[in-house]
């Protein structure tokens, strides 16, 4: 159930995505030199919006069923494919809304941080170029200022990544405990208290595994693209793209879901 349900969901999304792209004419075409030409619709058309919504919805569904299967497994229950699908039903739409709001909050927080870092970077770059235009050289103080700007950006980026570890269990808490996004963030923060380096080590190890898997998948589909690179068929291109997307989703999404859910359960035990 843990792998079949994501496979079915993402395969369905991939097929729907391909159908929408073909109906709207939003497809990429490979020329004989391997360059990809995109029309304007393929960049910002309705098909892209539909594809995004479908993938977000499928991701939420996998999160919900994955968490509930994890909880059932911890309780000693063996969940079949049909039983796994039934686990989607209880409070489905309210849970999807809570997961969506959580992701919106994270997106807004990231947007604010990125905007501030971009502003700081622009100020530093403009000040540096102004000094170069005036004196054709940077003073020691200006060099130190630039270094401090760079260190600040690195420090803030690392701090954001580390802070995210403290709230990474919020989606699992939303599904398992039926709470809202704010309460789930507080719950995740409390659950991860005193286990920071354990989380860092786990994420590093899993990142290595995920990177290896991604590399293998990319190599496999790289050979497929190499053998079909001289075709200009939009259907072939869309099918190849769909197969790659579905393949990555089927492998990586359950892995990520397993990691977060088991960490959540482990933190609750602790």
Short mmCIF file of C-alpha atoms in Angstrom, two decimals:
data_model
loop_
_atom_site.label_atom_id
_atom_site.label_comp_id
_atom_site.label_asym_id
_atom_site.label_seq_id
_atom_site.Cartn_x
_atom_site.Cartn_y
_atom_site.Cartn_z
CA UNK A 1 0.00 0.00 0.00
CA UNK A 2 2.84 2.39 0.84
CA UNK A 3 4.22 2.26 -2.71
CA UNK A 4 1.26 1.10 -4.81
CA UNK A 5 -1.02 3.97 -3.80
CA UNK A 6 1.53 6.72 -4.67
CA UNK A 7 2.24 4.85 -7.92
CA UNK A 8 -1.44 4.84 -8.89
CA UNK A 9 -1.98 8.46 -7.84
CA UNK A 10 1.05 9.88 -9.64
CA UNK A 11 0.48 7.71 -12.71
CA UNK A 12 -3.07 9.08 -12.91
CA UNK A 13 -1.74 12.62 -12.48
CA UNK A 14 0.87 12.02 -15.17
CA UNK A 15 -1.74 10.75 -17.64
CA UNK A 16 -4.09 13.68 -16.91
CA UNK A 17 -1.19 16.10 -17.20
CA UNK A 18 -0.21 14.66 -20.59
CA UNK A 19 -3.81 14.78 -21.84
CA UNK A 20 -4.20 18.43 -20.76
CA UNK A 21 -0.87 19.37 -22.39
CA UNK A 22 -1.86 17.72 -25.67
CA UNK A 23 -5.34 19.27 -25.67
CA UNK A 24 -3.96 22.76 -25.03
CA UNK A 25 -0.97 22.34 -27.34
CA UNK A 26 1.44 23.13 -24.48
CA UNK A 27 4.34 20.84 -25.30
CA UNK A 28 8.06 21.09 -25.75
CA UNK A 29 9.66 19.91 -28.99
CA UNK A 30 13.23 18.60 -29.31
CA UNK A 31 15.07 19.68 -32.46
CA UNK A 32 17.85 17.51 -33.99
CA UNK A 33 20.49 19.43 -32.00
CA UNK A 34 18.89 18.64 -28.66
CA UNK A 35 17.72 22.19 -27.95
CA UNK A 36 14.25 22.56 -26.46
CA UNK A 37 11.99 25.26 -27.84
CA UNK A 38 9.15 26.38 -25.60
CA UNK A 39 6.21 28.44 -26.75
CA UNK A 40 4.77 31.06 -24.43
CA UNK A 41 1.84 28.86 -23.44
CA UNK A 42 4.16 26.11 -22.23
CA UNK A 43 5.74 28.54 -19.77
CA UNK A 44 2.71 30.29 -18.30
CA UNK A 45 -0.34 28.65 -19.84
CA UNK A 46 -3.36 27.08 -18.13
CA UNK A 47 -1.89 23.60 -18.61
CA UNK A 48 1.01 24.46 -16.30
CA UNK A 49 -1.45 25.69 -13.66
CA UNK A 50 -3.55 22.51 -13.96
CA UNK A 51 -0.42 20.35 -13.75
CA UNK A 52 0.71 22.18 -10.62
CA UNK A 53 -2.67 21.71 -8.93
CA UNK A 54 -2.80 18.01 -9.84
CA UNK A 55 0.68 17.37 -8.44
CA UNK A 56 -0.03 19.32 -5.24
CA UNK A 57 -3.27 17.40 -4.73
CA UNK A 58 -1.54 14.05 -5.33
CA UNK A 59 1.23 15.00 -2.92
CA UNK A 60 -1.28 15.83 -0.19
CA UNK A 61 -3.13 12.55 -0.80
CA UNK A 62 0.12 10.59 -0.51
CA UNK A 63 0.99 12.46 2.70
CA UNK A 64 -2.41 11.64 4.22
CA UNK A 65 -2.48 7.96 3.30
CA UNK A 66 1.22 7.51 4.11
CA UNK A 67 0.86 8.95 7.60
CA UNK A 68 -2.23 6.90 8.38
CA UNK A 69 -0.62 3.70 7.10
CA UNK A 70 2.45 4.45 9.26
CA UNK A 71 0.30 4.90 12.38
CA UNK A 72 -1.60 1.69 11.58
CA UNK A 73 1.67 -0.20 10.99
CA UNK A 74 3.07 0.99 14.33
CA UNK A 75 -0.08 -0.41 15.93
CA UNK A 76 0.64 -3.79 14.32
CA UNK A 77 -1.94 -3.63 11.53
CA UNK A 78 -1.20 -4.86 8.01
CA UNK A 79 -2.85 -2.50 5.52
CA UNK A 80 -3.87 -3.72 2.09
CA UNK A 81 -4.21 -1.54 -1.00
CA UNK A 82 -8.00 -1.21 -0.60
CA UNK A 83 -7.71 -0.49 3.11
CA UNK A 84 -5.08 2.13 2.35
CA UNK A 85 -7.45 3.89 -0.03
CA UNK A 86 -10.17 3.82 2.64
CA UNK A 87 -7.77 5.60 5.01
CA UNK A 88 -7.91 8.59 2.66
CA UNK A 89 -11.58 9.28 3.37
CA UNK A 90 -11.80 10.43 7.03
CA UNK A 91 -11.64 14.26 7.19
CA UNK A 92 -9.98 14.30 3.78
CA UNK A 93 -10.85 17.82 2.63
CA UNK A 94 -10.22 19.50 5.98
CA UNK A 95 -6.82 17.77 6.18
CA UNK A 96 -5.97 18.87 2.63
CA UNK A 97 -6.89 22.46 3.54
CA UNK A 98 -4.68 22.35 6.65
CA UNK A 99 -1.75 20.92 4.64
CA UNK A 100 -2.27 23.58 1.99
CA UNK A 101 -2.28 26.38 4.59
CA UNK A 102 0.89 25.00 6.16
CA UNK A 103 2.65 25.05 2.80
CA UNK A 104 1.38 28.59 2.14
CA UNK A 105 2.84 29.73 5.48
CA UNK A 106 6.20 28.12 4.65
CA UNK A 107 6.15 29.66 1.16
CA UNK A 108 5.44 33.14 2.55
CA UNK A 109 8.19 32.79 5.15
CA UNK A 110 10.69 31.67 2.50
CA UNK A 111 9.59 34.50 0.18
CA UNK A 112 10.20 37.09 2.92
CA UNK A 113 13.65 35.68 3.73
CA UNK A 114 14.66 35.43 0.06
CA UNK A 115 13.45 38.98 -0.58
CA UNK A 116 15.48 40.33 2.34
CA UNK A 117 18.59 38.42 1.27
CA UNK A 118 18.17 39.64 -2.31
CA UNK A 119 17.80 43.23 -1.10
CA UNK A 120 20.90 42.93 1.09
CA UNK A 121 22.85 41.40 -1.80
CA UNK A 122 21.79 44.15 -4.20
CA UNK A 123 22.82 46.84 -1.71
CA UNK A 124 26.23 45.21 -1.32
CA UNK A 125 26.73 44.79 -5.08
CA UNK A 126 25.67 48.36 -5.86
CA UNK A 127 27.91 49.76 -3.12
CA UNK A 128 30.86 47.70 -4.38
CA UNK A 129 30.44 48.77 -8.01
CA UNK A 130 30.02 52.40 -6.95
CA UNK A 131 33.31 52.23 -5.10
CA UNK A 132 35.03 50.58 -8.06
CA UNK A 133 33.81 53.29 -10.42
CA UNK A 134 35.08 56.02 -8.12
CA UNK A 135 38.45 54.62 -7.01
CA UNK A 136 39.04 51.63 -9.35
CA UNK A 137 39.90 49.63 -6.22
CA UNK A 138 38.26 48.41 -3.06
CA UNK A 139 39.52 49.48 0.34
CA UNK A 140 40.13 46.96 3.13
CA UNK A 141 36.97 48.13 4.89
CA UNK A 142 34.88 47.60 1.77
CA UNK A 143 36.31 44.11 1.26
CA UNK A 144 35.46 43.26 4.87
CA UNK A 145 31.94 44.62 4.32
CA UNK A 146 31.46 42.40 1.25
CA UNK A 147 32.74 39.36 3.15
CA UNK A 148 30.33 40.13 5.99
CA UNK A 149 27.46 40.40 3.49
CA UNK A 150 28.33 36.96 2.08
CA UNK A 151 28.69 35.43 5.55
CA UNK A 152 25.35 36.95 6.58
CA UNK A 153 23.59 35.41 3.59
CA UNK A 154 25.18 32.00 4.28
CA UNK A 155 24.33 32.21 8.00
CA UNK A 156 20.69 33.15 7.35
CA UNK A 157 20.34 30.35 4.77
CA UNK A 158 21.75 27.76 7.19
CA UNK A 159 19.58 29.10 10.03
CA UNK A 160 16.44 28.78 7.86
CA UNK A 161 17.33 25.21 6.90
CA UNK A 162 17.94 24.27 10.53
CA UNK A 163 14.75 25.97 11.69
CA UNK A 164 12.79 24.05 9.06
CA UNK A 165 14.00 20.80 10.66
CA UNK A 166 12.17 21.84 13.84
CA UNK A 167 8.85 22.21 11.99
CA UNK A 168 9.29 19.44 9.41
CA UNK A 169 7.03 17.07 11.38
CA UNK A 170 4.07 19.46 11.19
CA UNK A 171 2.44 17.75 8.13
CA UNK A 172 2.52 14.39 9.93
CA UNK A 173 0.98 16.01 13.01
CA UNK A 174 -1.75 17.61 10.89
CA UNK A 175 -2.77 14.22 9.47
CA UNK A 176 -2.28 12.07 12.56
CA UNK A 177 -3.77 14.43 15.15
CA UNK A 178 -6.27 16.38 13.04
CA UNK A 179 -4.91 19.78 14.10
CA UNK A 180 -4.46 23.04 12.20
CA UNK A 181 -1.19 24.34 10.70
CA UNK A 182 -0.26 26.70 13.56
CA UNK A 183 -0.92 24.04 16.21
CA UNK A 184 1.02 21.53 14.08
CA UNK A 185 4.05 23.84 13.89
CA UNK A 186 4.01 24.18 17.70
CA UNK A 187 3.59 20.41 18.02
CA UNK A 188 6.55 19.74 15.72
CA UNK A 189 8.68 22.27 17.62
CA UNK A 190 7.92 20.53 20.94
CA UNK A 191 8.44 17.03 19.54
CA UNK A 192 11.87 17.85 18.09
CA UNK A 193 13.12 19.55 21.25
CA UNK A 194 16.39 17.95 22.39
CA UNK A 195 16.76 15.88 19.19
CA UNK A 196 18.23 18.51 16.87
CA UNK A 197 21.48 16.76 15.94
CA UNK A 198 19.70 13.43 15.57
CA UNK A 199 17.42 15.09 12.99
CA UNK A 200 20.38 16.72 11.21
CA UNK A 201 22.22 13.38 10.96
CA UNK A 202 19.13 11.55 9.73
CA UNK A 203 18.41 14.17 7.06
CA UNK A 204 22.04 14.13 5.86
CA UNK A 205 22.05 10.33 5.50
CA UNK A 206 18.67 10.30 3.74
CA UNK A 207 19.80 13.14 1.44
CA UNK A 208 22.73 11.01 0.32
CA UNK A 209 20.38 8.09 -0.38
CA UNK A 210 17.89 10.31 -2.25
CA UNK A 211 20.67 11.90 -4.32
CA UNK A 212 21.95 8.45 -5.31
CA UNK A 213 18.45 7.30 -6.30
CA UNK A 214 17.85 10.52 -8.26
CA UNK A 215 21.14 10.06 -10.10
CA UNK A 216 20.22 6.51 -11.09
CA UNK A 217 16.76 7.57 -12.31
CA UNK A 218 18.25 10.51 -14.24
CA UNK A 219 20.79 8.22 -15.94
CA UNK A 220 18.09 5.75 -16.97
CA UNK A 221 15.86 8.44 -18.48
CA UNK A 222 18.93 10.20 -19.89
CA UNK A 223 19.53 7.17 -22.12
CA UNK A 224 15.87 7.23 -23.17
CA UNK A 225 16.11 10.92 -24.10
CA UNK A 226 19.38 10.26 -25.97
CA UNK A 227 17.71 7.64 -28.17
CA UNK A 228 14.66 9.86 -28.84
CA UNK A 229 16.50 13.17 -29.19
CA UNK A 230 16.10 13.30 -32.98
CA UNK A 231 12.33 13.03 -32.89
CA UNK A 232 10.11 16.10 -33.10
CA UNK A 233 7.01 14.30 -31.90
CA UNK A 234 5.25 16.24 -29.13
CA UNK A 235 3.56 13.01 -28.00
CA UNK A 236 6.90 11.26 -27.54
CA UNK A 237 8.32 14.21 -25.64
CA UNK A 238 5.32 14.47 -23.32
CA UNK A 239 5.30 10.73 -22.63
CA UNK A 240 9.05 10.77 -21.83
CA UNK A 241 8.57 13.76 -19.55
CA UNK A 242 5.57 12.14 -17.87
CA UNK A 243 7.46 8.88 -17.35
CA UNK A 244 10.40 10.70 -15.73
CA UNK A 245 8.12 12.77 -13.47
CA UNK A 246 6.07 9.75 -12.41
CA UNK A 247 9.19 7.65 -11.84
CA UNK A 248 10.75 10.26 -9.58
CA UNK A 249 7.48 10.78 -7.70
CA UNK A 250 6.89 7.06 -7.18
CA UNK A 251 10.36 6.56 -5.70
CA UNK A 252 11.09 9.79 -3.83
CA UNK A 253 7.69 10.78 -2.45
CA UNK A 254 7.15 7.54 -0.47
CA UNK A 255 10.77 7.74 0.78
CA UNK A 256 10.26 11.29 2.04
CA UNK A 257 6.89 10.34 3.51
CA UNK A 258 8.39 7.31 5.29
CA UNK A 259 11.20 9.45 6.74
CA UNK A 260 8.98 12.20 8.13
CA UNK A 261 6.34 9.82 9.47
CA UNK A 262 8.83 7.55 11.23
CA UNK A 263 10.60 10.58 12.70
CA UNK A 264 7.23 11.84 13.90
CA UNK A 265 6.36 8.50 15.52
CA UNK A 266 9.87 8.21 17.01
CA UNK A 267 9.66 11.71 18.52
CA UNK A 268 6.27 10.87 20.03
CA UNK A 269 7.72 7.74 21.61
CA UNK A 270 10.60 9.76 23.04
#
